[in-house]
PDB file of C-alpha atoms in Angstrom:
ATOM      1  CA  MET A   1      -0.036   0.053   0.114  1.00  0.00           C
ATOM      2  CA  THR A   2       1.180   3.573  -0.769  1.00  0.00           C
ATOM      3  CA  SER A   3       1.941   5.701   2.163  1.00  0.00           C
ATOM      4  CA  ALA A   4       0.175   9.051   2.392  1.00  0.00           C
ATOM      5  CA  VAL A   5       3.621  10.697   1.885  1.00  0.00           C
ATOM      6  CA  ASP A   6       3.203   9.850  -1.830  1.00  0.00           C
ATOM      7  CA  LEU A   7      -0.475  10.941  -1.785  1.00  0.00           C
ATOM      8  CA  HIS A   8      -2.161  14.346  -2.790  1.00  0.00           C
ATOM      9  CA  GLY A   9      -5.818  15.606  -2.735  1.00  0.00           C
ATOM     10  CA  ALA A  10      -8.732  13.151  -2.230  1.00  0.00           C
ATOM     11  CA  PRO A  11      -6.402  10.070  -2.003  1.00  0.00           C
ATOM     12  CA  HIS A  12      -4.491  11.571   0.944  1.00  0.00           C
ATOM     13  CA  VAL A  13      -7.802  12.895   2.632  1.00  0.00           C
ATOM     14  CA  GLN A  14      -9.173   9.387   2.368  1.00  0.00           C
ATOM     15  CA  ARG A  15      -6.287   7.951   3.935  1.00  0.00           C
ATOM     16  CA  TYR A  16      -6.103  10.389   6.615  1.00  0.00           C
ATOM     17  CA  LEU A  17      -9.700   9.852   7.540  1.00  0.00           C
ATOM     18  CA  GLU A  18      -9.455   6.091   7.351  1.00  0.00           C
ATOM     19  CA  THR A  19      -6.545   6.033   9.856  1.00  0.00           C
ATOM     20  CA  ASN A  20      -7.371   9.336  11.924  1.00  0.00           C
ATOM     21  CA  GLY A  21      -4.121  10.732  10.519  1.00  0.00           C
ATOM     22  CA  GLU A  22      -1.848   7.859  11.634  1.00  0.00           C
ATOM     23  CA  ASP A  23      -1.259   7.667   7.807  1.00  0.00           C
ATOM     24  CA  GLY A  24      -1.382  11.202   6.483  1.00  0.00           C
ATOM     25  CA  TYR A  25      -0.634  13.462   9.439  1.00  0.00           C
ATOM     26  CA  HIS A  26       3.217  13.409   8.841  1.00  0.00           C
ATOM     27  CA  TRP A  27       3.872  14.322   5.143  1.00  0.00           C
ATOM     28  CA  ARG A  28       6.860  15.303   3.171  1.00  0.00           C
ATOM     29  CA  ASN A  29      10.115  16.944   4.580  1.00  0.00           C
ATOM     30  CA  GLY A  30       8.882  16.886   8.119  1.00  0.00           C
ATOM     31  CA  THR A  31       5.614  18.777   7.576  1.00  0.00           C
ATOM     32  CA  THR A  32       2.361  17.930   9.212  1.00  0.00           C
ATOM     33  CA  ILE A  33      -1.102  17.955   7.617  1.00  0.00           C
ATOM     34  CA  LEU A  34      -4.557  18.835   8.876  1.00  0.00           C
ATOM     35  CA  LEU A  35      -7.760  18.264   7.136  1.00  0.00           C
ATOM     36  CA  LEU A  36     -10.044  21.252   6.439  1.00  0.00           C
ATOM     37  CA  PHE A  37     -13.645  20.865   5.490  1.00  0.00           C
ATOM     38  CA  THR A  38     -15.520  23.703   3.906  1.00  0.00           C
ATOM     39  CA  THR A  39     -18.862  24.186   2.162  1.00  0.00           C
ATOM     40  CA  GLY A  40     -18.656  24.356  -1.525  1.00  0.00           C
ATOM     41  CA  ARG A  41     -19.765  28.020  -2.490  1.00  0.00           C
ATOM     42  CA  ARG A  42     -21.398  26.798  -5.517  1.00  0.00           C
ATOM     43  CA  SER A  43     -22.250  23.182  -4.818  1.00  0.00           C
ATOM     44  CA  GLY A  44     -23.216  23.542  -1.102  1.00  0.00           C
ATOM     45  CA  GLU A  45     -21.473  20.252  -0.720  1.00  0.00           C
ATOM     46  CA  GLN A  46     -18.817  19.532   2.009  1.00  0.00           C
ATOM     47  CA  ARG A  47     -15.227  19.705   0.499  1.00  0.00           C
ATOM     48  CA  SER A  48     -12.150  18.285   2.231  1.00  0.00           C
ATOM     49  CA  HIS A  49      -8.706  19.325   1.815  1.00  0.00           C
ATOM     50  CA  ALA A  50      -5.157  18.202   3.149  1.00  0.00           C
ATOM     51  CA  LEU A  51      -2.993  21.289   4.256  1.00  0.00           C
ATOM     52  CA  ILE A  52       0.384  21.797   5.668  1.00  0.00           C
ATOM     53  CA  PHE A  53      -0.094  23.550   9.043  1.00  0.00           C
ATOM     54  CA  ARG A  54       1.742  24.850  11.910  1.00  0.00           C
ATOM     55  CA  GLU A  55       0.248  25.412  15.338  1.00  0.00           C
ATOM     56  CA  HIS A  56       0.521  28.968  16.720  1.00  0.00           C
ATOM     57  CA  ARG A  57      -0.867  30.216  20.083  1.00  0.00           C
ATOM     58  CA  GLY A  58      -3.464  27.704  20.209  1.00  0.00           C
ATOM     59  CA  ALA A  59      -4.603  28.106  16.612  1.00  0.00           C
ATOM     60  CA  HIS A  60      -3.610  26.463  13.330  1.00  0.00           C
ATOM     61  CA  LEU A  61      -1.944  28.255  10.379  1.00  0.00           C
ATOM     62  CA  VAL A  62      -2.508  27.321   6.920  1.00  0.00           C
ATOM     63  CA  VAL A  63      -1.387  29.177   3.771  1.00  0.00           C
ATOM     64  CA  ALA A  64      -3.770  29.821   0.912  1.00  0.00           C
ATOM     65  CA  SER A  65      -0.864  29.691  -1.820  1.00  0.00           C
ATOM     66  CA  ASN A  66      -2.542  27.483  -4.710  1.00  0.00           C
ATOM     67  CA  GLY A  67       1.253  26.821  -5.588  1.00  0.00           C
ATOM     68  CA  GLY A  68       1.686  30.274  -6.400  1.00  0.00           C
ATOM     69  CA  SER A  69      -1.130  30.591  -8.783  1.00  0.00           C
ATOM     70  CA  ASP A  70      -2.717  34.088  -9.507  1.00  0.00           C
ATOM     71  CA  THR A  71      -6.016  32.592  -8.280  1.00  0.00           C
ATOM     72  CA  PRO A  72      -6.481  31.451  -4.693  1.00  0.00           C
ATOM     73  CA  PRO A  73      -7.275  27.955  -3.999  1.00  0.00           C
ATOM     74  CA  ALA A  74     -11.008  26.930  -3.879  1.00  0.00           C
ATOM     75  CA  TRP A  75     -10.930  26.123  -0.122  1.00  0.00           C
ATOM     76  CA  PHE A  76     -10.026  29.692   0.591  1.00  0.00           C
ATOM     77  CA  LEU A  77     -12.864  31.003  -1.688  1.00  0.00           C
ATOM     78  CA  ASN A  78     -15.350  28.710   0.115  1.00  0.00           C
ATOM     79  CA  LEU A  79     -14.260  29.701   3.622  1.00  0.00           C
ATOM     80  CA  LEU A  80     -14.802  33.437   2.712  1.00  0.00           C
ATOM     81  CA  ALA A  81     -18.197  32.518   1.400  1.00  0.00           C
ATOM     82  CA  ASP A  82     -19.169  30.348   4.407  1.00  0.00           C
ATOM     83  CA  PRO A  83     -16.802  30.567   7.277  1.00  0.00           C
ATOM     84  CA  ASP A  84     -18.342  27.522   9.302  1.00  0.00           C
ATOM     85  CA  VAL A  85     -15.712  25.163   8.753  1.00  0.00           C
ATOM     86  CA  GLU A  86     -14.282  22.089  10.672  1.00  0.00           C
ATOM     87  CA  VAL A  87     -10.746  20.915  11.109  1.00  0.00           C
ATOM     88  CA  GLN A  88      -9.133  17.595  11.936  1.00  0.00           C
ATOM     89  CA  VAL A  89      -6.044  17.115  13.351  1.00  0.00           C
ATOM     90  CA  ARG A  90      -5.073  13.357  13.509  1.00  0.00           C
ATOM     91  CA  GLY A  91      -8.399  11.994  15.277  1.00  0.00           C
ATOM     92  CA  ASP A  92      -9.437  15.327  16.762  1.00  0.00           C
ATOM     93  CA  ARG A  93     -12.201  16.869  14.624  1.00  0.00           C
ATOM     94  CA  PHE A  94     -13.666  20.204  15.559  1.00  0.00           C
ATOM     95  CA  ARG A  95     -15.412  23.514  14.443  1.00  0.00           C
ATOM     96  CA  ALA A  96     -13.311  26.371  13.635  1.00  0.00           C
ATOM     97  CA  ARG A  97     -13.537  29.979  12.752  1.00  0.00           C
ATOM     98  CA  PRO A  98     -11.076  31.125  10.012  1.00  0.00           C
ATOM     99  CA  ARG A  99      -9.635  34.595   9.714  1.00  0.00           C
ATOM    100  CA  VAL A 100      -7.015  36.072   7.649  1.00  0.00           C
ATOM    101  CA  ALA A 101      -3.643  37.031   9.425  1.00  0.00           C
ATOM    102  CA  THR A 102      -3.435  40.873   9.947  1.00  0.00           C
ATOM    103  CA  PRO A 103      -0.707  42.823   8.488  1.00  0.00           C
ATOM    104  CA  GLU A 104       0.932  43.221  11.782  1.00  0.00           C
ATOM    105  CA  GLU A 105       0.804  39.475  12.612  1.00  0.00           C
ATOM    106  CA  LYS A 106       1.380  38.006   9.206  1.00  0.00           C
ATOM    107  CA  PRO A 107       5.459  38.396   9.005  1.00  0.00           C
ATOM    108  CA  ALA A 108       5.943  36.008  11.900  1.00  0.00           C
ATOM    109  CA  MET A 109       3.287  33.617  10.849  1.00  0.00           C
ATOM    110  CA  TRP A 110       4.546  33.402   7.278  1.00  0.00           C
ATOM    111  CA  ALA A 111       8.159  32.904   8.563  1.00  0.00           C
ATOM    112  CA  SER A 112       6.670  30.049  10.622  1.00  0.00           C
ATOM    113  CA  MET A 113       4.950  28.605   7.603  1.00  0.00           C
ATOM    114  CA  VAL A 114       8.084  29.001   5.268  1.00  0.00           C
ATOM    115  CA  GLU A 115      10.324  27.226   7.897  1.00  0.00           C
ATOM    116  CA  ALA A 116       7.653  24.399   7.553  1.00  0.00           C
ATOM    117  CA  TRP A 117       7.546  24.534   3.670  1.00  0.00           C
ATOM    118  CA  PRO A 118      10.169  26.857   2.150  1.00  0.00           C
ATOM    119  CA  ASP A 119       8.444  26.608  -1.283  1.00  0.00           C
ATOM    120  CA  TYR A 120       5.881  29.335   0.100  1.00  0.00           C
ATOM    121  CA  ASP A 121       8.301  31.958  -0.540  1.00  0.00           C
ATOM    122  CA  ARG A 122       8.903  30.771  -4.177  1.00  0.00           C
ATOM    123  CA  TYR A 123       5.030  30.540  -4.588  1.00  0.00           C
ATOM    124  CA  GLN A 124       4.854  34.260  -3.455  1.00  0.00           C
ATOM    125  CA  ALA A 125       7.481  35.477  -5.798  1.00  0.00           C
ATOM    126  CA  THR A 126       5.539  33.930  -8.782  1.00  0.00           C
ATOM    127  CA  THR A 127       2.181  35.818  -8.270  1.00  0.00           C
ATOM    128  CA  SER A 128       1.181  39.399  -7.987  1.00  0.00           C
ATOM    129  CA  ARG A 129      -1.629  38.069  -5.511  1.00  0.00           C
ATOM    130  CA  GLU A 130      -0.621  38.539  -1.888  1.00  0.00           C
ATOM    131  CA  ILE A 131      -0.956  35.003  -0.496  1.00  0.00           C
ATOM    132  CA  PRO A 132      -2.740  34.946   2.686  1.00  0.00           C
ATOM    133  CA  VAL A 133      -1.856  33.071   6.118  1.00  0.00           C
ATOM    134  CA  VAL A 134      -5.309  31.713   7.384  1.00  0.00           C
ATOM    135  CA  VAL A 135      -5.543  31.324  11.079  1.00  0.00           C
ATOM    136  CA  LEU A 136      -8.125  28.768  12.131  1.00  0.00           C
ATOM    137  CA  GLU A 137      -9.301  29.129  15.627  1.00  0.00           C
ATOM    138  CA  ARG A 138     -11.078  26.356  17.531  1.00  0.00           C
ATOM    139  CA  VAL A 139     -14.709  27.236  18.367  1.00  0.00           C
ATOM    140  CA  THR A 140     -15.830  25.808  21.745  1.00  0.00           C
ATOM    141  CA  ASP A 141     -19.262  24.959  22.745  1.00  0.00           C
ATOM    142  CA  ALA A 142     -19.382  28.306  24.842  1.00  0.00           C
ATOM    143  CA  GLY A 143     -18.136  30.363  21.880  1.00  0.00           C
TER     144      GLY A 143
END
């Protein structure tokens, strides 16, 4: 069986879900992966995405890079349209509130994400679009 390290997209998500992240949480070059569940802005269907992340002050950071494309990834457009998202880290699935990092906090967050995946700097250099860092904050039952 192929390891999730060699998988992308839907096959990676499927393996992650089947194993509660046992196969899929650890990915290439020491990165870690979370699953982001959004609602399709056109279809209304649940969409799932395996994304490199870093923890930051109790939240989870992801980068809406789309490989340096001039258009943002669909998952980013989906969460802008409907910010009611879920996140899964290994076997822990929870509701989250997404927000784009502020200009003041982004430099430190960006540096952390580039440390995890150095290609982010290259992606930013290939597009005129400012690539956002998205902060996923856990929503508790109380708030």
